[in-house]
Amino acid sequence: MVGKQDQNEVYGKPAKYDPSFRGPIKNRSCTDIICCVLFFLFILGYIAVGLVAWVYGDPQQVLYPRNSTGAYCGIGENKDKPYLLYFNVFSCVLTTNIIAIAQNGPACPTPQQVLQSLRQELCPSFLLPSTPALGRCFPWSNSTVPELPGISNMSIDQGISGLLDSLNARDISVKIFEDFAQSWYWILIALGVALVLSLLFILLLRLVAGPLVFVLIIGVLGVLAYGIYHSWEEYRVLRDKGASISQLGFTTNLSAYSSVQETWLAALIVLAVLEGILLLMLIFLRQRIRIAIALLEEASRAVGQMMSTMFYPLFTFVLLLVCIAYWAMTALYLATSGQPQYVFWAPNVSLSGCENVPMNTSCNPMDQPVNSSCPGLMCIFQGYLSTGLVQRSLFNLQIYGVLGLFWTINWVLALGQCVLAGAFASFYWAFHKPRDIPTFPLSSAFLRTLRYHTGSLAFGALILTLVQIARVILEYIDNKLRGTQNPMARCIMCCFKCCLWCLEKFIKFLNRNAYIMIAIYGKNFCVSAKNAFMLLMRNIVRVVVLDKVTDLLLFFGKLLVVGGVGVLSFFFFTGRIQGLGKDIESPQLNYYWLPIMTSILGAYVIASGFFSVFGMCVDTLFLCFLEDLERNDGSVDRPYYMSRALLKILGKKNEVPPRDKRKK
């Protein structure tokens, strides 16, 4: 058995008292300078990649279609011709001589000439009316296609007409636009309700955190108890019937196992074990659950004192949009760098007249056909030129861009975590609250983090980025080899993916706590990560209890906000709320589920943003609480900074200075 003293030695020594420590250190120096320089050099390279892509790329190749001559539709000489039709009827007429132009005027072709051109696919057997979409003309017709002799096109007509009738894409898009135009105001109101509910839930936790947590725990116990009862009833009925798994045998129909007694017996045992574990935890860990509840109440007070922290995720969201937009534009420009290449192509090279045509050789779509005797000979687009320096390095530049995307996103998220941690730490280490709280804690933490710890944030973000890139590569390999893998290879691949997933979760957890220690003490990433990990390991039981209680509470909060907004949106947009007045009426919609789903999705995003701030506050106050316990003892020289509720739960108190005693 390892004693408590030995365990503390394994996970480091407790923090020592420092008489000069009064919260986040003001006098600090830059950390992880090498990684900071590397990050700035990488950003400069990322900007250079964007400039190269902007110089050599041409997004018009994606935005505007090209005609058979290689010219863009809708710009330049084709400014008045914005749509691309995928067949040039005049090319068919002139190439096959269906209409012979003579000196005395045109002559009608014979039926044999028409049928021959159709069988050789030199001309289409019919033309459909079309509608423009993204600059292209797509078939759009509810009429039947005329039958021609020797050509079976009924199935084509039925397929196109049936597809368009079933999808009715144009009509649906118009109706969706109309629904958004009529309901956008009410969607914004629903999002405002979600914002108010999220804020009220967090602020009211100082009053209802304790009762709410115990109600949720009792609810979980009740659900497990009902599951035990239901499993027992099903098991008893099937046991009396004699339904056994030996009679069923092995089957891939999983629903069939619900009709055998062994399935419900296993469910009964599992639920009973979970119920027993939860009851034992409530009995033996009730003190730590009370500490977790007190920390949640303290976090609610901290958020109430610094309301600006609740809206910091908006700034993070804007930075994330900038990172994603820059990567998307750079990738688009890189993908469209290089000149288009065209090659000769014919549908059937074995036909007479195609023997001497150099197929798959470069051609110019602006030139006239060099060999009209080859049926269907065309100059088609093959790809973009890849002989230049930029084109040869295109893959490497795209990889650089993906690495830049992951690294910048992780750095922005790390910046938000460190800034919030600095603000909430200044709340905890204020002895007289709110008098000792800094005037602008959030802005001070932001400037302090940017000035001193950009390199540390980049270091942690880089570690996480490398793991995420490894996961992406593994997913790519698994997707490519999925059809050729044997069961053993799939099992190994699954194990690798699971290990990388666990590693990513652990690094996120470690980084999060490392950023809190950086915000408080201003040390480099490695030292902060080590100190945070050792501190948490010295209090592992408290960590687990607080984490699970917080997860349960935040899950209920999200469920309350999203569910409340969803129910209100459903009753409003379906017209089931009556008596709101003439000025407040439900809009007439084609698809009422569209604004409902939009409101639910927006409510989830808003609730996640607010609760992420609250979760960061809880984690920061928890680490400060553990440091407070190790640094101080409640004496006059070393008083505790924790709240009175925590002091009462722990059975501790601060000694009153002699001067204060005389005043009393």
XYZ file of C-alpha atoms in Angstrom, residues 228 254 265 366:
4
model
C -33.763 -2.601 -13.461
C -29.728 -7.796 -33.375
C -30.608 -10.803 -17.514
C -10.316 27.698 -80.665
